[in-house]
Coordinates of C-alpha atoms and ligand atoms in Angstrom, one line a residue:
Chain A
X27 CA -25.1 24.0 -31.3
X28 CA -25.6 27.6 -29.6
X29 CA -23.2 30.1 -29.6
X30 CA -21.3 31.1 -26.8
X31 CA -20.7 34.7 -26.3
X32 CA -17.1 35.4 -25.1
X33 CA -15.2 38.6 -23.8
X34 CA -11.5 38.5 -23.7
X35 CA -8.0 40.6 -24.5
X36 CA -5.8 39.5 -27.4
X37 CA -2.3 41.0 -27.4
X38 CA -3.6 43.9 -25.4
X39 CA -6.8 44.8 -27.3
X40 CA -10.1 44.0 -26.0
X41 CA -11.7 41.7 -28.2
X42 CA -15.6 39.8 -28.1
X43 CA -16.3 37.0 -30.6
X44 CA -19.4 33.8 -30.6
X45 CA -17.8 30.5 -31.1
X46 CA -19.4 26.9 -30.3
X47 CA -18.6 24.9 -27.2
X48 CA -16.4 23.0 -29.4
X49 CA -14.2 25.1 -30.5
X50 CA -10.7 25.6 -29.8
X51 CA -8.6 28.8 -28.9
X52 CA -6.8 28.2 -31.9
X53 CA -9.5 27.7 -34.3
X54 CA -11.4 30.6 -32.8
X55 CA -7.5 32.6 -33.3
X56 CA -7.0 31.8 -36.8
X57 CA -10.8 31.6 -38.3
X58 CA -12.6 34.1 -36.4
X59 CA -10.2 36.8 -35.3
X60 CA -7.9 36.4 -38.1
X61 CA -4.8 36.2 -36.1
X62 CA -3.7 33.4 -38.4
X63 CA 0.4 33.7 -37.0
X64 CA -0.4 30.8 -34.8
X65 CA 0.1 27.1 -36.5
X66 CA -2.1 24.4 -35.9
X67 CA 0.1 21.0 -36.5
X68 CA -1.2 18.5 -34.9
X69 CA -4.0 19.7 -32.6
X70 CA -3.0 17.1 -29.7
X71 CA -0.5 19.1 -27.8
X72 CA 2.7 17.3 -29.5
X73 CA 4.2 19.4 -31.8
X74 CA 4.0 23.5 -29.9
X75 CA 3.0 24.8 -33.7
X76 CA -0.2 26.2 -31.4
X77 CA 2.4 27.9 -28.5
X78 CA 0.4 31.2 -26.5
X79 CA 0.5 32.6 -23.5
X80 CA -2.7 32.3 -21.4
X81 CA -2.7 35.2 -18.5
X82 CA 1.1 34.6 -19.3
X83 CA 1.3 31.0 -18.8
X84 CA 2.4 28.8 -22.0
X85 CA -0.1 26.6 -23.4
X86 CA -1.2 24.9 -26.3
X87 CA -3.8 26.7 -27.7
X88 CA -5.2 23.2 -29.9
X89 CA -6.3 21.9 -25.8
X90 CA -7.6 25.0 -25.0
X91 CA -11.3 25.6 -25.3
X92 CA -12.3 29.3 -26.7
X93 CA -14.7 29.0 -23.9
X94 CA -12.1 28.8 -21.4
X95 CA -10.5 32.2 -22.5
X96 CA -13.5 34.4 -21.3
X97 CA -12.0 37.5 -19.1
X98 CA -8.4 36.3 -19.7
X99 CA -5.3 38.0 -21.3
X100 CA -3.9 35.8 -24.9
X101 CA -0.4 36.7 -26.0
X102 CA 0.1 35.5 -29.6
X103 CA 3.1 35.8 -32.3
X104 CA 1.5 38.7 -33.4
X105 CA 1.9 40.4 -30.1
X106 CA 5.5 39.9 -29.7
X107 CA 6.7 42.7 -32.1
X108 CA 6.5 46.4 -30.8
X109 CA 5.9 48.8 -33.1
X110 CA 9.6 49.7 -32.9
X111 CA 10.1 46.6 -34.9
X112 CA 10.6 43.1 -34.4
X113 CA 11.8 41.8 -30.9
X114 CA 15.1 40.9 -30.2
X115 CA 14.1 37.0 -30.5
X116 CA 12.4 37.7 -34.0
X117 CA 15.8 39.5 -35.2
X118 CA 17.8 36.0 -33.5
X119 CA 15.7 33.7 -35.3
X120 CA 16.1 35.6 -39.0
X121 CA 19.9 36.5 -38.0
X122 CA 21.0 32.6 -37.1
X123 CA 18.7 31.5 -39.7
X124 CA 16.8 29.1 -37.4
X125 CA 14.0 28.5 -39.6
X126 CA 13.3 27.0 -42.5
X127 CA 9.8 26.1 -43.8
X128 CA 9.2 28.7 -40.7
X129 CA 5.5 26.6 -39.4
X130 CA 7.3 25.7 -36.6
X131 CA 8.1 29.3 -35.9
X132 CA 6.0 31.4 -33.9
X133 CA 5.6 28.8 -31.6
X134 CA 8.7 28.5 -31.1
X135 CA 9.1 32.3 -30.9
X136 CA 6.3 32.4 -27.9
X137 CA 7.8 29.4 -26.2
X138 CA 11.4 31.3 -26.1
X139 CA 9.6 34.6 -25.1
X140 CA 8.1 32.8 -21.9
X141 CA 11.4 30.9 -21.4
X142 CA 13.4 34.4 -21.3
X143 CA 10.9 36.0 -19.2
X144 CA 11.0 33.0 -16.5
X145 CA 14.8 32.4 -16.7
X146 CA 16.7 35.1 -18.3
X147 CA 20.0 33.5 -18.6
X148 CA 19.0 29.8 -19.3
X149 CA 22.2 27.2 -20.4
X150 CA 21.3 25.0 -23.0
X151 CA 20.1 22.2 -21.1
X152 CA 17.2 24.6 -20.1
X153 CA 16.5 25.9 -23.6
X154 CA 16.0 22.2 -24.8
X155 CA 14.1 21.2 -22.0
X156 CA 11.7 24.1 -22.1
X157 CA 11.5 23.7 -26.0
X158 CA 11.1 20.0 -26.1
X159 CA 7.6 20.7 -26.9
X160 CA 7.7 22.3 -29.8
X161 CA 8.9 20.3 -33.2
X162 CA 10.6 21.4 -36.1
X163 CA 11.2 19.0 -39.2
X164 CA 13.5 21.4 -41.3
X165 CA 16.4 22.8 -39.0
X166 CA 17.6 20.0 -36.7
X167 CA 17.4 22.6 -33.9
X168 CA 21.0 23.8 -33.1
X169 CA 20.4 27.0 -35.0
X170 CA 17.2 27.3 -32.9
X171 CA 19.0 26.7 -29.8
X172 CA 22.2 29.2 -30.9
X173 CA 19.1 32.0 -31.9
X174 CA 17.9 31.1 -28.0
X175 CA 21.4 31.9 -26.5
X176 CA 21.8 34.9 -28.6
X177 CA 18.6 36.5 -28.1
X178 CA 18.8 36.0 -24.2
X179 CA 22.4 37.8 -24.6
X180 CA 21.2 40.7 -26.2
X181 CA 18.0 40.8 -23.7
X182 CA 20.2 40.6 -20.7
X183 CA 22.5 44.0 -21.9
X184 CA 19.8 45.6 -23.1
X185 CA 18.4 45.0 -19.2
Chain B
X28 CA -13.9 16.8 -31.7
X29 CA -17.1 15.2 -30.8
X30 CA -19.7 17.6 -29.9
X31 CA -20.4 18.2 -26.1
X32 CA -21.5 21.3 -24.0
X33 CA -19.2 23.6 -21.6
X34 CA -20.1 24.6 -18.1
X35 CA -17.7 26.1 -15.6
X36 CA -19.9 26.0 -12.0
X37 CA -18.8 28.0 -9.3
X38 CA -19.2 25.6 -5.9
X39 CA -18.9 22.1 -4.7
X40 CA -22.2 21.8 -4.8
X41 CA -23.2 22.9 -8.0
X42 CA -20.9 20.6 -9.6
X43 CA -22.1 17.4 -7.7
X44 CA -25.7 18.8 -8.4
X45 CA -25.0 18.8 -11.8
X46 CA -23.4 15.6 -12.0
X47 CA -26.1 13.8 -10.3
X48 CA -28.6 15.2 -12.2
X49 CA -26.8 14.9 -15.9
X50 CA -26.5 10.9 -15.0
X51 CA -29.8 10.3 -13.7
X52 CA -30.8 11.9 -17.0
X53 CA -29.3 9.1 -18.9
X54 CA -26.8 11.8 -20.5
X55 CA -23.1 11.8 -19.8
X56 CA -21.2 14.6 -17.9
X57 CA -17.3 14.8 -17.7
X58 CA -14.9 16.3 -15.7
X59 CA -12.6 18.7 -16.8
X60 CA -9.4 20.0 -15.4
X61 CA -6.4 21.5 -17.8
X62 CA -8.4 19.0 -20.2
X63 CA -4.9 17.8 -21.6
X64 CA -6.3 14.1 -22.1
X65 CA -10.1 14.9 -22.1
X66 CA -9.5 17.0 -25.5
X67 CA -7.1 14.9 -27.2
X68 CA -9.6 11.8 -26.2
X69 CA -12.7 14.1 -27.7
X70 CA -10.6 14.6 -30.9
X71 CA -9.6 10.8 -31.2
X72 CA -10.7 7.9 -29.7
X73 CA -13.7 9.0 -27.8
X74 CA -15.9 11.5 -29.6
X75 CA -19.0 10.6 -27.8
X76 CA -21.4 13.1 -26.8
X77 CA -21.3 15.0 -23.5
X78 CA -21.1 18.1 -21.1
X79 CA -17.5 19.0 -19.8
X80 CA -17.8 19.8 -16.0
X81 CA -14.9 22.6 -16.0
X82 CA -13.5 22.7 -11.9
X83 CA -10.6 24.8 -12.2
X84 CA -12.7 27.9 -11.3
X85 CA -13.8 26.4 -7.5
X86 CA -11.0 27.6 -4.9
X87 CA -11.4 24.1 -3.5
X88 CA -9.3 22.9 -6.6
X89 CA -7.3 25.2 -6.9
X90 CA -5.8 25.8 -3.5
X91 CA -2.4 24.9 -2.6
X92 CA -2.0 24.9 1.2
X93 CA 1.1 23.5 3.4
X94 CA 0.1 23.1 6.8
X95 CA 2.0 22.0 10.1
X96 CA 1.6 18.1 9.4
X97 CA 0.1 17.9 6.1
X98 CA -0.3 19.7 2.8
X99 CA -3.2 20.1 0.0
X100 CA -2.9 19.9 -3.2
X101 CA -6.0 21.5 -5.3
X102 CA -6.7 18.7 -7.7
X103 CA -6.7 21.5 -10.7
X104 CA -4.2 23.2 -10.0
X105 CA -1.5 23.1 -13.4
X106 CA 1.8 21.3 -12.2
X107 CA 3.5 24.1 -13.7
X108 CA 2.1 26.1 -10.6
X109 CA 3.3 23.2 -8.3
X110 CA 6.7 23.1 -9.8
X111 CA 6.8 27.3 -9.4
X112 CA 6.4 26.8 -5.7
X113 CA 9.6 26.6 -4.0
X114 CA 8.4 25.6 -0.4
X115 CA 6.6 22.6 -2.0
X116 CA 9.6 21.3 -4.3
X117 CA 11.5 21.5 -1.5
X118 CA 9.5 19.2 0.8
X119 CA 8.3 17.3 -1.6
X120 CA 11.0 16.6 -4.7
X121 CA 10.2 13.6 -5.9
X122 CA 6.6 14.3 -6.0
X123 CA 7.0 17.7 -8.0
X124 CA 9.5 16.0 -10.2
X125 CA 6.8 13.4 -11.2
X126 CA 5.0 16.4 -12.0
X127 CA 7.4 18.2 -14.1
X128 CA 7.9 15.1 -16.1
X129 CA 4.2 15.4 -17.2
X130 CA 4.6 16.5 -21.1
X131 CA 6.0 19.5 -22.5
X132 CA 6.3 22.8 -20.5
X133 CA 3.0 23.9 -22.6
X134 CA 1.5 20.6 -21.2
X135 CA 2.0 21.6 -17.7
X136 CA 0.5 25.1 -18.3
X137 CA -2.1 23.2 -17.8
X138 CA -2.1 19.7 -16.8
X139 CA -3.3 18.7 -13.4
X140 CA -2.2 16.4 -10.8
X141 CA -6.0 15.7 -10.1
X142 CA -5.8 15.2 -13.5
X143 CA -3.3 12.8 -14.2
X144 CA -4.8 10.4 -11.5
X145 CA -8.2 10.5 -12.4
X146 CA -7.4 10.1 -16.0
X147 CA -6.2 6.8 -14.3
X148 CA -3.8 5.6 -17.0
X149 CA -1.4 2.8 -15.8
X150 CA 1.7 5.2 -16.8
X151 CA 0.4 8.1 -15.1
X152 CA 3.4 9.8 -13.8
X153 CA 2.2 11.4 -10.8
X154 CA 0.4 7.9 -9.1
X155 CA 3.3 6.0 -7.8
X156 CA 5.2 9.4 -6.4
X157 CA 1.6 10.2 -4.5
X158 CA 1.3 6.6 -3.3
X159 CA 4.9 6.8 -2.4
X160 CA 4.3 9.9 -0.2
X161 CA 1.4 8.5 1.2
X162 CA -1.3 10.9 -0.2
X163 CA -5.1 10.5 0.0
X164 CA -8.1 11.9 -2.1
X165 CA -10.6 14.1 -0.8
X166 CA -13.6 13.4 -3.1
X167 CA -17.0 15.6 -3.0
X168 CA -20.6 14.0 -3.8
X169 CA -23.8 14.9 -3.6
X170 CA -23.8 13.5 0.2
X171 CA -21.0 15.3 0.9
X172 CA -17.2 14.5 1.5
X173 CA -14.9 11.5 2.2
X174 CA -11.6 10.5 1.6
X175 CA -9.2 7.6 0.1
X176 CA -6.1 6.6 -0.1
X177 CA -4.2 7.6 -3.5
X178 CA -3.1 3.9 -3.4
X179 CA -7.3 2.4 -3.3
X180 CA -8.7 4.8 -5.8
X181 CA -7.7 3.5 -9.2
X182 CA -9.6 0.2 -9.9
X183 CA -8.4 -0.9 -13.5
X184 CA -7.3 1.1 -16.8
X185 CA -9.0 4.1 -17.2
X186 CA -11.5 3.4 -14.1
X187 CA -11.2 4.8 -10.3
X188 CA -13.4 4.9 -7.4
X189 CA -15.5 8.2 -8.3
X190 CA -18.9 7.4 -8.4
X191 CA -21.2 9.5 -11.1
X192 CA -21.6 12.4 -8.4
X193 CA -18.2 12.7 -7.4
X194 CA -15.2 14.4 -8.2
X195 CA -11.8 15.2 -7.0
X196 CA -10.9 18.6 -4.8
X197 CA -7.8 17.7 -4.1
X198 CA -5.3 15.2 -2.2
X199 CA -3.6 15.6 1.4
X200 CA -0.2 14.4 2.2
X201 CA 1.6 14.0 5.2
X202 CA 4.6 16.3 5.1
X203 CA 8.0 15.0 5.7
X204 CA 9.3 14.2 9.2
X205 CA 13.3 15.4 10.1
X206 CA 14.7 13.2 8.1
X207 CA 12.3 11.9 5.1
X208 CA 13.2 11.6 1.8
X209 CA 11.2 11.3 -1.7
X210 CA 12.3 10.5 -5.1
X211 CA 10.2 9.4 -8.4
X212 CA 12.2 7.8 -11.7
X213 CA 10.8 6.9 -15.1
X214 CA 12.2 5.0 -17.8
X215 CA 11.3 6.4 -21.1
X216 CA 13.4 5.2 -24.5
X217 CA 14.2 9.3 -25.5
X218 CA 14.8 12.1 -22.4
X219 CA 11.9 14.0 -22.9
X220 CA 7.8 13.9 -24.1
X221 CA 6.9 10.3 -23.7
X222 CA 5.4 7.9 -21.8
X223 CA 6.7 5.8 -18.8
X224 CA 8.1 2.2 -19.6
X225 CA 7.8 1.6 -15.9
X226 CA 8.4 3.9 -13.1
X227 CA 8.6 4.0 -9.2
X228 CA 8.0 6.5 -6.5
X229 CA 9.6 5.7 -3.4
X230 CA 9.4 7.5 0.3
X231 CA 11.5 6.5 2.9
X232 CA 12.4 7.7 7.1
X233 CA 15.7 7.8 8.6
X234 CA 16.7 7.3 12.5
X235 CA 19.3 9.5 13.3
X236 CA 21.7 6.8 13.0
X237 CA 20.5 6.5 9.4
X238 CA 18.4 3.6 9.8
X239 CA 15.1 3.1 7.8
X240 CA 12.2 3.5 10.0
X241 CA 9.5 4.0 7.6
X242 CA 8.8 3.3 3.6
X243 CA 6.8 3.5 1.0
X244 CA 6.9 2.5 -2.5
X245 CA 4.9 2.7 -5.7
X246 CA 5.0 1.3 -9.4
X247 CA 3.8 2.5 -12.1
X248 CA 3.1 1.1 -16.0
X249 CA 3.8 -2.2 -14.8
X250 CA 0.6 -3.6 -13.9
X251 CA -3.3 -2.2 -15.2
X252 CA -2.9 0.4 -11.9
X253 CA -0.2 1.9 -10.3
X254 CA 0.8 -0.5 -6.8
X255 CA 2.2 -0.1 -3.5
X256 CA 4.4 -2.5 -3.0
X257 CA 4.6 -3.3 0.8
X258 CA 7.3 -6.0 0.4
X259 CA 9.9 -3.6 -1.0
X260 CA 9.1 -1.2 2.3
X261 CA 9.7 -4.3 4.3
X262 CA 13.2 -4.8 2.5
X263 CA 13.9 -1.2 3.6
X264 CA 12.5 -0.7 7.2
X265 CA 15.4 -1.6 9.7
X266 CA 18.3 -1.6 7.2
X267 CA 20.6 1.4 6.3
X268 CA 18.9 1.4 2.9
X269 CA 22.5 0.3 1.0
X270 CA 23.3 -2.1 -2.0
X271 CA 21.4 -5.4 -0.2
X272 CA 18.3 -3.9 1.2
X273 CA 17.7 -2.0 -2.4
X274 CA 18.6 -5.0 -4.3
X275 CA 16.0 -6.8 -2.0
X276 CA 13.3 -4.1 -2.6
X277 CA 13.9 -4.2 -6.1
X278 CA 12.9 -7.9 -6.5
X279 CA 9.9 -7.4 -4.3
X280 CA 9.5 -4.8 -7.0
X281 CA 9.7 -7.0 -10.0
X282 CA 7.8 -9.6 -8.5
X283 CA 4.8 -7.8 -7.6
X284 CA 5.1 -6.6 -11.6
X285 CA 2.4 -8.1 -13.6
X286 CA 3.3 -5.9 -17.0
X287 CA 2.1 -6.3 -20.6
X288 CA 5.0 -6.1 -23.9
X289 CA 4.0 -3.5 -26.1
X290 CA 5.9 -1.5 -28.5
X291 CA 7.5 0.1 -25.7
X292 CA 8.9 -2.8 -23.9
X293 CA 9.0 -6.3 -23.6
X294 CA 7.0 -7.9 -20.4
X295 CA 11.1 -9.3 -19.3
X296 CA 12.3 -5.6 -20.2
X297 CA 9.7 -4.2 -17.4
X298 CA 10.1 -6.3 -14.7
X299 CA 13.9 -5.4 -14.8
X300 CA 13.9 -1.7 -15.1
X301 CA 11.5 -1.5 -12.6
X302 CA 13.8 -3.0 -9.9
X303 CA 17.0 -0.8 -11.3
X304 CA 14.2 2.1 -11.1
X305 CA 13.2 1.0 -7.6
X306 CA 17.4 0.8 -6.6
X307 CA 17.7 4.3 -8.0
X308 CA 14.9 6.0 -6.6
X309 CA 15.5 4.3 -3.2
X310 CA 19.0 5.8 -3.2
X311 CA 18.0 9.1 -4.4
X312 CA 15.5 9.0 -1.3
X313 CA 17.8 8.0 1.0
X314 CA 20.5 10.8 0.7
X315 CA 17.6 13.3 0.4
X316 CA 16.4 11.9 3.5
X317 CA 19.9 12.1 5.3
X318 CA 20.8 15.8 3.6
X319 CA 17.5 16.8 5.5
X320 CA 18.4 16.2 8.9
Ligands
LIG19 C1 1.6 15.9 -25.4 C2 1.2 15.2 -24.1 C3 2.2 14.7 -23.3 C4 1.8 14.0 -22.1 N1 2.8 13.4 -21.4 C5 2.5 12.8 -20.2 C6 3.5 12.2 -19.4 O1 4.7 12.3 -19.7 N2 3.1 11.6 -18.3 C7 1.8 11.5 -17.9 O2 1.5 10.9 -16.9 N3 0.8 12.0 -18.6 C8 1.1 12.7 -19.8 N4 0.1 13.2 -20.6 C9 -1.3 13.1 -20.2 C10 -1.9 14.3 -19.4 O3 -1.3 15.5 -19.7 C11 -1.9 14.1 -17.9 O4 -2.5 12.9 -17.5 C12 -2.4 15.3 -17.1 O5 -1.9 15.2 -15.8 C13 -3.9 15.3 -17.1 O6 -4.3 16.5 -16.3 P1 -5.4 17.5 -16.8 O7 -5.6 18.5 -15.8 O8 -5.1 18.0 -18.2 O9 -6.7 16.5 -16.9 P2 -8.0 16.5 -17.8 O10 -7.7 16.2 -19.2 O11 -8.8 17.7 -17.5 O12 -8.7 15.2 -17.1 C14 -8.2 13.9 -17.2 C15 -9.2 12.9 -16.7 O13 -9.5 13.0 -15.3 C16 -10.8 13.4 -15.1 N5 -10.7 14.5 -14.1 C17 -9.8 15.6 -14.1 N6 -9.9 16.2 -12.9 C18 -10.8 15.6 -12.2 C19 -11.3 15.8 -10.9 N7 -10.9 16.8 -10.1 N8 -12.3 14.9 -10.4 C20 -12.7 13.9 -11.1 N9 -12.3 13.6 -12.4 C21 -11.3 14.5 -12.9 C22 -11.3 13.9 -16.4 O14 -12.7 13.7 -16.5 C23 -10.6 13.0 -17.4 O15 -11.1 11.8 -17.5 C24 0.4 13.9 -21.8 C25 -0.5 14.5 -22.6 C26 -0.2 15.2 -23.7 C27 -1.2 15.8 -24.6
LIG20 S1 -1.2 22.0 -32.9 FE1 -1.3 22.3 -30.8 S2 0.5 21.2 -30.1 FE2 0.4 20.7 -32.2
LIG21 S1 11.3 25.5 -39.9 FE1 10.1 23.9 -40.8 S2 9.3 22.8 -39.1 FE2 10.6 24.2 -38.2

């Protein structure tokens, strides 16, 4: 199959790369750019492991085609730290300890970054809805959602 | 994933072109929206070869427009979009609801509308709330345009009305009068990321003395397409919509039923909740429909 030649902007940085017609945003993330933070779990959509922003709209990047990302803007895990540090929701997660085997992770990390963004001061009704898409076997959640409520705390004084 | 070609055309045109000319060469072309079942079907149970059709770039699919007496709905356009727009959740609740039910919000990111009823799954969340509200396709082909009632375009599980040149730009619905109300309830066995047991749409008219004037009501995952049920209008028109006139729609509801026992539930189990489904949605219409006015 020929190569498709595609232009896009990953965290901010201009970046070109060939992939096949077939191939997925996160396949073309983790094998050709080497931005290997986002998870692939179960490449149908179920389980969030593959959570990025697309021009700033959540998706999973396992039904996205690399194709499809030509001219846009991808946010991944790896763009969420500044070089100050780690964000606020990074510090949450290690501080409340709401990860485990830690796959689940950055998915769950970019989900809550576009949650925070869109509703600043969600209760946790909203947290679970907006997360219900991304899985995690190891914590049973509640530290996940406590990390959520924490982070958007610290966001909000910080505003 | 199966192996298949990408193109993302620019017009109307060139997409019926190319989908006129792909199956009179014997090949297979496919339509692609947010591509939230046509990828997970290329990576399981259909890895045949093909070219994806990519619409979301044509403004035809992706304009939103409310106008004085109707409103269109691009067929591509993500139902996260829909559900971002408060002037169309506020018209149409039950509608955008349906939407918002579609998956996870990474789902509707991307997930379509169009999408969801040409995929034209029995469950499809979005087909009963449209035939509820009364909506109709506009379809382009290679002869040009027509349209179709939301209610006439799927034909059986997994087929519609499209022929090989033609493809959805969108679907027009009649906005709400003074006092109209929508609603659209599933039954799922957990709260969130599943699919519908059964579920009904459900559009209804008040007088000003609260009286039904006009209703509609589609059913979905009950029967191999989604239905309108005209006998559970009937059992609304004229009445004040309360306990009797719901409870008479609802067995209109679970008579028209024909459903199938799967894993999820039991043929018995469906033709129940369908009714209670049909009771609560009417209700939910109802007071929407007198909190307008
Ligand atoms: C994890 C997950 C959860 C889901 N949950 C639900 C749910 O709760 N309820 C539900 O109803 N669905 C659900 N779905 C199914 C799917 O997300 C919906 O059906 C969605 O609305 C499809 O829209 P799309 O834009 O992604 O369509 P696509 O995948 O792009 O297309 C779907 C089908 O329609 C055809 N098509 C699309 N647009 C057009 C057009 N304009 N003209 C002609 N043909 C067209 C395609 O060829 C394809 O056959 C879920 C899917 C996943 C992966
Ligand atoms: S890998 Fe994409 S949702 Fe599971
Ligand atoms: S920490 Fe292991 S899956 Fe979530």
């Amino acid at each position: 199959m020929s190569k498709v030649h595609v232009t896009t902007r990953v965290n901010g940085d201009p970046v070109e790369f060939l992939c096949t017609p077939e191939q997925t945003l996160v396949d073309v993330l983790r094998d050709t750019l080497d931005r290997t933070g986002t998870k692939e779990g179960c490449s149908t959509g179920d389980c969030g492991a593959c959570s990025v922003l697309l021009n700033g709209r959540l998706v999973c990047a396992c039904l996205v085609l690399a194709v499809e990302s030509e001219g846009a803007e991808v946010t991944t895990i790896e763009g969420i730290a500044t070089e100050e540090g780690l964000h606020p929701i990074q510090e949450k997660f290690l501080e409340h300890a709401a990860l485990q085997c830690g796959i689940c992770t950055p998915g769950f990390i970019v989900a809550t970054k576009a949650l925070l963004d869109k509703h600043p001061e969600p209760d946790e009704e909203t947290i679970r809805y907006w997360l219900a898409g991304n899985l995690c076997r190891c914590t049973g959640y509640d530290k996940i959602i406590r990390a959520v409520q924490d982070a958007a705390t610290t966001l909000a004084h910080e505003a | 994933m199966g192996s298949f070609a990408y193109v993302a055309p620019k017009s109307v045109a060139e997409v019926t072109g190319l989908l006129s000319e792909i199956a009179g060469s014997g090949s297979r072309a496919q339509i692609m929206a947010g591509g939230t079942d046509v990828l997970v079907q290329l990576k399981t149970v259909d890895r045949s070869a093909r070219t994806l059709v990519d619409i979301k770039g044509l403004p035809e699919t992706a304009r939103l427009e409310i106008g004085e007496s109707e409103t269109y709905i691009g067929a591509a356009i993500p139902s996260a979009v829909l559900n971002e727009n408060a002037d169309l959740t506020a018209l149409f609740p039950g509608l955008t609801e349906a939407a918002d039910l579609i998956g996870s919000t990474q789902i509707q990111g991307r997930a379509s509308i169009g999408g969801n009823l040409c995929n034209s799954s029995p469950a499809g969340d979005s087909i009963p709330a449209l035939i509820a509200n009364g909506a109709v396709c506009v379809i382009a082909g290679t002869g040009g345009e027509r349209v179709l009632p939301v209610e006439d375009f799927v034909t059986g599980v997994g087929r519609n009305a499209l022929a090989d040149d033609e493809f959805l730009l969108g679907l027009k619905i009649p906005n709400p009068g003074p006092r109209t109300g929508d609603a659209y309830l599933r039954f799922i066995p957990r709260t969130e990321m599943d699919i519908a047991v059964a579920g009904c749409g459900v559009r209804l008219d008040l007088d000003e003395q609260g009286i039904c004037t006009a209703a509609r009501v589609g059913i979905g995952a009950v029967a191999p397409t989604a239905l309108l049920v005209p006998k559970a209008a009937e059992a609304l028109i004229g009445t004040a919509v309360d306990d009797a006139a719901l409870a008479a729609a609802a067995d209109a509801c679970s008579e028209a039923a024909s459903p199938i026992s799967d894993k999820r539930g039991t043929v018995a189990f469906r033709r129940k909740i369908i009714g209670v489904l049909m009771k609560r949605a009417g209700a939910i219409a109802r007071d929407r429909a007198a909190a307008r006015s």
